[in-house]
Amino acid sequence: MKKRIFITATNTDIGKTYTTKLLLREYASRGLKVGVIKPVETGVIGGVYPDGDLLLALVKELNPLMKDLCVEDIVPIAYELPAAPFIASAGEKFDLKKVLDAIEKLEALCDILIIEGAGGLFVPIEKEFMIIDLIKALEASALLVTHCSLGCINDTLLSKKALEDYEIVHEIVFNCREDDRSFHQVSLPYFKAINFRFFKLSSDIKQLCEELIH
């Protein structure tokens, strides 16, 4: 099986797509054939895929073998309503086989597949099937993207505990933005006190990518 890395986050709008694009560029710079998939995307209206279109354009640029793909190849399941997939789909059964078939097609063209999730770990895909269950079903390792604003200690530790309980191999990266100036004063001291293992997206991308493929 090719290497699969699932990009998840502590919540929505934390930087999953941004992180996915950084990883694609870094691995491509190392001579690896990269691939990407977003198994389910919501908020797709009028044929416009807010994340999928960006990811498709980039992967075509980085991997010529992907040049003939269309957005449906990397976003096999899409809904109009910008909500959790369970709600956006009106509770219909999630077609895992469709996702697995899409992954099989993509993995024939790449060495490493970056999988971008939707929202956080416990976003429902079905009533009792969450994003974290999808990570497990796809046999992927996970990269948890977390924020640097007040509350990140709680959000990060809760998500890490969930990944550990599910026995999912994972790494954690902090996506600090310009307005997160308080991180070093109000949150970082605790993470240092407990010797918490993490990376910073702004400075550790090369080391992070190295760890994710070993």
Short mmCIF file of C-alpha atoms in Angstrom, two decimals:
data_model
loop_
_atom_site.label_atom_id
_atom_site.label_comp_id
_atom_site.label_asym_id
_atom_site.label_seq_id
_atom_site.Cartn_x
_atom_site.Cartn_y
_atom_site.Cartn_z
CA MET A 1 0.00 0.00 0.00
CA LYS A 2 1.24 3.51 -0.83
CA LYS A 3 1.85 5.97 1.98
CA ARG A 4 -1.37 7.71 3.07
CA ILE A 5 -1.37 10.81 5.28
CA PHE A 6 -4.73 12.12 6.46
CA ILE A 7 -4.86 15.85 7.25
CA THR A 8 -7.32 16.54 10.05
CA ALA A 9 -7.76 19.40 12.51
CA THR A 10 -9.11 20.45 15.87
CA ASN A 11 -11.98 22.25 14.11
CA THR A 12 -13.00 23.89 10.85
CA ASP A 13 -11.01 26.78 9.34
CA ILE A 14 -7.79 25.76 11.11
CA GLY A 15 -5.71 25.39 7.93
CA LYS A 16 -6.16 21.87 6.53
CA THR A 17 -6.09 22.92 2.87
CA TYR A 18 -3.15 25.26 3.48
CA THR A 19 -1.26 22.44 5.20
CA THR A 20 -2.16 19.95 2.49
CA LYS A 21 -0.74 22.26 -0.16
CA LEU A 22 2.48 22.77 1.81
CA LEU A 23 2.96 19.00 2.12
CA LEU A 24 2.29 18.43 -1.56
CA ARG A 25 4.90 21.01 -2.53
CA GLU A 26 7.49 19.73 -0.06
CA TYR A 27 7.18 16.08 -1.08
CA ALA A 28 7.21 16.99 -4.77
CA SER A 29 10.42 18.96 -4.20
CA ARG A 30 11.96 15.71 -2.96
CA GLY A 31 11.22 13.96 -6.24
CA LEU A 32 8.17 12.05 -5.00
CA LYS A 33 5.09 11.70 -7.18
CA VAL A 34 2.34 13.30 -5.09
CA GLY A 35 -1.39 12.74 -5.07
CA VAL A 36 -4.28 14.27 -3.19
CA ILE A 37 -7.87 13.43 -2.35
CA LYS A 38 -10.62 15.09 -0.34
CA PRO A 39 -13.05 12.18 0.16
CA VAL A 40 -16.04 14.42 0.88
CA GLU A 41 -16.52 18.16 0.45
CA THR A 42 -19.53 20.22 1.41
CA GLY A 43 -20.43 23.72 0.26
CA VAL A 44 -20.02 22.72 -3.41
CA ILE A 45 -22.39 24.97 -5.34
CA GLY A 46 -22.73 25.37 -9.09
CA GLY A 47 -19.83 23.05 -9.80
CA VAL A 48 -17.43 25.14 -7.73
CA TYR A 49 -15.38 23.10 -5.23
CA PRO A 50 -13.83 25.58 -2.74
CA ASP A 51 -11.06 23.18 -1.71
CA GLY A 52 -11.12 20.60 -4.47
CA ASP A 53 -10.47 23.07 -7.30
CA LEU A 54 -7.40 24.45 -5.53
CA LEU A 55 -6.04 20.99 -4.76
CA LEU A 56 -6.61 19.75 -8.30
CA ALA A 57 -4.79 22.70 -9.86
CA LEU A 58 -1.81 22.22 -7.57
CA VAL A 59 -1.50 18.44 -7.97
CA LYS A 60 -1.63 18.81 -11.77
CA GLU A 61 1.21 21.31 -11.51
CA LEU A 62 3.31 19.03 -9.30
CA ASN A 63 2.59 15.63 -10.85
CA PRO A 64 2.22 15.45 -14.65
CA LEU A 65 0.63 12.00 -14.32
CA MET A 66 -2.42 13.76 -12.83
CA LYS A 67 -2.91 16.11 -15.80
CA ASP A 68 -6.02 14.34 -17.12
CA LEU A 69 -7.88 14.18 -13.82
CA CYS A 70 -11.04 16.15 -13.12
CA VAL A 71 -12.17 17.50 -9.77
CA GLU A 72 -14.56 14.57 -9.24
CA ASP A 73 -11.51 12.27 -9.26
CA ILE A 74 -10.10 13.92 -6.15
CA VAL A 75 -13.44 14.84 -4.53
CA PRO A 76 -15.52 11.71 -5.12
CA ILE A 77 -18.40 12.81 -2.85
CA ALA A 78 -19.77 16.36 -2.70
CA TYR A 79 -22.80 18.16 -1.28
CA GLU A 80 -24.16 21.69 -1.62
CA LEU A 81 -24.98 22.51 1.99
CA PRO A 82 -21.90 23.80 3.89
CA ALA A 83 -22.42 21.55 6.90
CA ALA A 84 -21.23 18.26 8.34
CA PRO A 85 -21.51 15.52 5.67
CA PHE A 86 -24.22 13.66 7.63
CA ILE A 87 -26.39 16.77 7.57
CA ALA A 88 -25.44 17.91 4.06
CA SER A 89 -26.33 14.47 2.70
CA ALA A 90 -29.68 14.39 4.54
CA GLY A 91 -28.45 11.31 6.35
CA GLU A 92 -27.76 9.14 3.31
CA LYS A 93 -25.32 6.23 3.65
CA PHE A 94 -21.71 7.16 2.99
CA ASP A 95 -20.28 5.41 -0.06
CA LEU A 96 -16.93 4.24 1.30
CA LYS A 97 -16.37 2.04 -1.75
CA LYS A 98 -16.52 5.10 -4.00
CA VAL A 99 -13.77 6.68 -1.93
CA LEU A 100 -11.65 3.52 -1.95
CA ASP A 101 -12.04 3.21 -5.73
CA ALA A 102 -10.92 6.83 -6.15
CA ILE A 103 -7.91 6.20 -3.91
CA GLU A 104 -6.95 3.12 -5.93
CA LYS A 105 -7.01 5.16 -9.14
CA LEU A 106 -4.91 7.93 -7.62
CA GLU A 107 -2.38 5.65 -5.98
CA ALA A 108 -1.58 4.16 -9.38
CA LEU A 109 -0.21 7.61 -10.25
CA CYS A 110 1.62 8.62 -7.07
CA ASP A 111 4.06 7.56 -4.37
CA ILE A 112 2.36 9.39 -1.52
CA LEU A 113 -1.29 10.36 -1.12
CA ILE A 114 -2.36 13.32 1.01
CA ILE A 115 -5.96 12.95 2.20
CA GLU A 116 -7.74 16.08 3.38
CA GLY A 117 -10.58 15.65 5.85
CA ALA A 118 -13.60 17.82 6.58
CA GLY A 119 -13.75 19.76 9.84
CA GLY A 120 -12.51 18.02 12.99
CA LEU A 121 -12.22 14.41 14.11
CA PHE A 122 -15.78 14.02 15.31
CA VAL A 123 -17.56 15.62 12.39
CA PRO A 124 -20.28 13.09 11.49
CA ILE A 125 -20.23 11.46 8.08
CA GLU A 126 -23.02 9.11 9.10
CA LYS A 127 -24.92 9.11 12.39
CA GLU A 128 -22.32 6.81 13.96
CA PHE A 129 -19.40 7.15 11.52
CA MET A 130 -17.12 10.14 12.06
CA ILE A 131 -14.07 11.58 10.32
CA ILE A 132 -11.89 9.71 12.82
CA ASP A 133 -13.55 6.45 11.75
CA LEU A 134 -12.75 7.29 8.13
CA ILE A 135 -9.06 7.75 8.99
CA LYS A 136 -9.09 4.31 10.59
CA ALA A 137 -10.98 2.74 7.67
CA LEU A 138 -8.46 4.14 5.17
CA GLU A 139 -5.53 2.80 7.22
CA ALA A 140 -3.85 6.20 7.09
CA SER A 141 -1.57 7.97 9.50
CA ALA A 142 -2.82 11.37 10.62
CA LEU A 143 -1.50 14.89 10.83
CA LEU A 144 -3.49 16.93 13.33
CA VAL A 145 -3.45 20.64 12.51
CA THR A 146 -4.20 22.77 15.55
CA HIS A 147 -4.42 26.49 16.25
CA CYS A 148 -2.35 28.80 18.45
CA SER A 149 -5.05 30.99 19.94
CA LEU A 150 -6.42 30.81 23.47
CA GLY A 151 -8.04 27.42 24.02
CA CYS A 152 -5.53 25.46 21.97
CA ILE A 153 -4.36 23.46 24.99
CA ASN A 154 -7.80 21.97 25.52
CA ASP A 155 -8.57 21.51 21.81
CA THR A 156 -5.21 19.92 21.04
CA LEU A 157 -5.17 17.52 23.98
CA LEU A 158 -8.74 16.36 23.35
CA SER A 159 -7.98 15.57 19.70
CA LYS A 160 -4.69 13.88 20.57
CA LYS A 161 -6.47 11.70 23.15
CA ALA A 162 -9.03 10.65 20.54
CA LEU A 163 -6.31 9.67 18.04
CA GLU A 164 -4.53 7.67 20.74
CA ASP A 165 -7.74 5.91 21.76
CA TYR A 166 -8.28 4.91 18.13
CA GLU A 167 -4.63 3.78 17.90
CA ILE A 168 -3.98 6.05 14.93
CA VAL A 169 -0.34 6.96 14.31
CA HIS A 170 -0.15 10.74 14.19
CA GLU A 171 1.88 13.92 14.39
CA ILE A 172 0.71 17.36 15.54
CA VAL A 173 1.45 20.71 13.91
CA PHE A 174 0.56 24.19 15.15
CA ASN A 175 -0.63 26.63 12.49
CA CYS A 176 0.17 29.98 14.10
CA ARG A 177 -1.25 33.03 12.36
CA GLU A 178 -0.32 36.69 12.60
CA ASP A 179 -2.94 37.41 15.26
CA ASP A 180 -1.79 34.52 17.49
CA ARG A 181 0.85 36.60 19.27
CA SER A 182 -0.26 35.37 22.70
CA PHE A 183 0.67 31.72 22.00
CA HIS A 184 4.20 31.91 23.38
CA GLN A 185 2.97 33.49 26.59
CA VAL A 186 -0.35 31.78 27.35
CA SER A 187 -0.11 28.29 25.81
CA LEU A 188 3.41 27.27 24.80
CA PRO A 189 4.74 27.17 28.40
CA TYR A 190 2.36 24.32 29.23
CA PHE A 191 3.28 22.29 26.15
CA LYS A 192 6.95 22.72 27.03
CA ALA A 193 6.31 21.72 30.67
CA ILE A 194 4.83 18.37 29.61
CA ASN A 195 7.44 17.80 26.86
CA PHE A 196 4.66 17.77 24.27
CA ARG A 197 5.82 16.62 20.83
CA PHE A 198 4.73 19.00 18.08
CA PHE A 199 5.86 20.90 15.01
CA LYS A 200 5.26 24.49 13.91
CA LEU A 201 3.97 24.84 10.38
CA SER A 202 5.83 28.08 9.82
CA SER A 203 9.30 26.71 10.50
CA ASP A 204 9.30 22.90 10.74
CA ILE A 205 7.76 21.80 7.44
CA LYS A 206 10.84 19.91 6.22
CA GLN A 207 11.32 18.03 9.50
CA LEU A 208 7.59 17.36 9.73
CA CYS A 209 7.48 15.84 6.26
CA GLU A 210 10.47 13.67 7.11
CA GLU A 211 8.74 12.31 10.22
CA LEU A 212 5.46 11.63 8.40
CA ILE A 213 7.04 9.25 5.91
CA HIS A 214 8.95 7.21 8.47
#
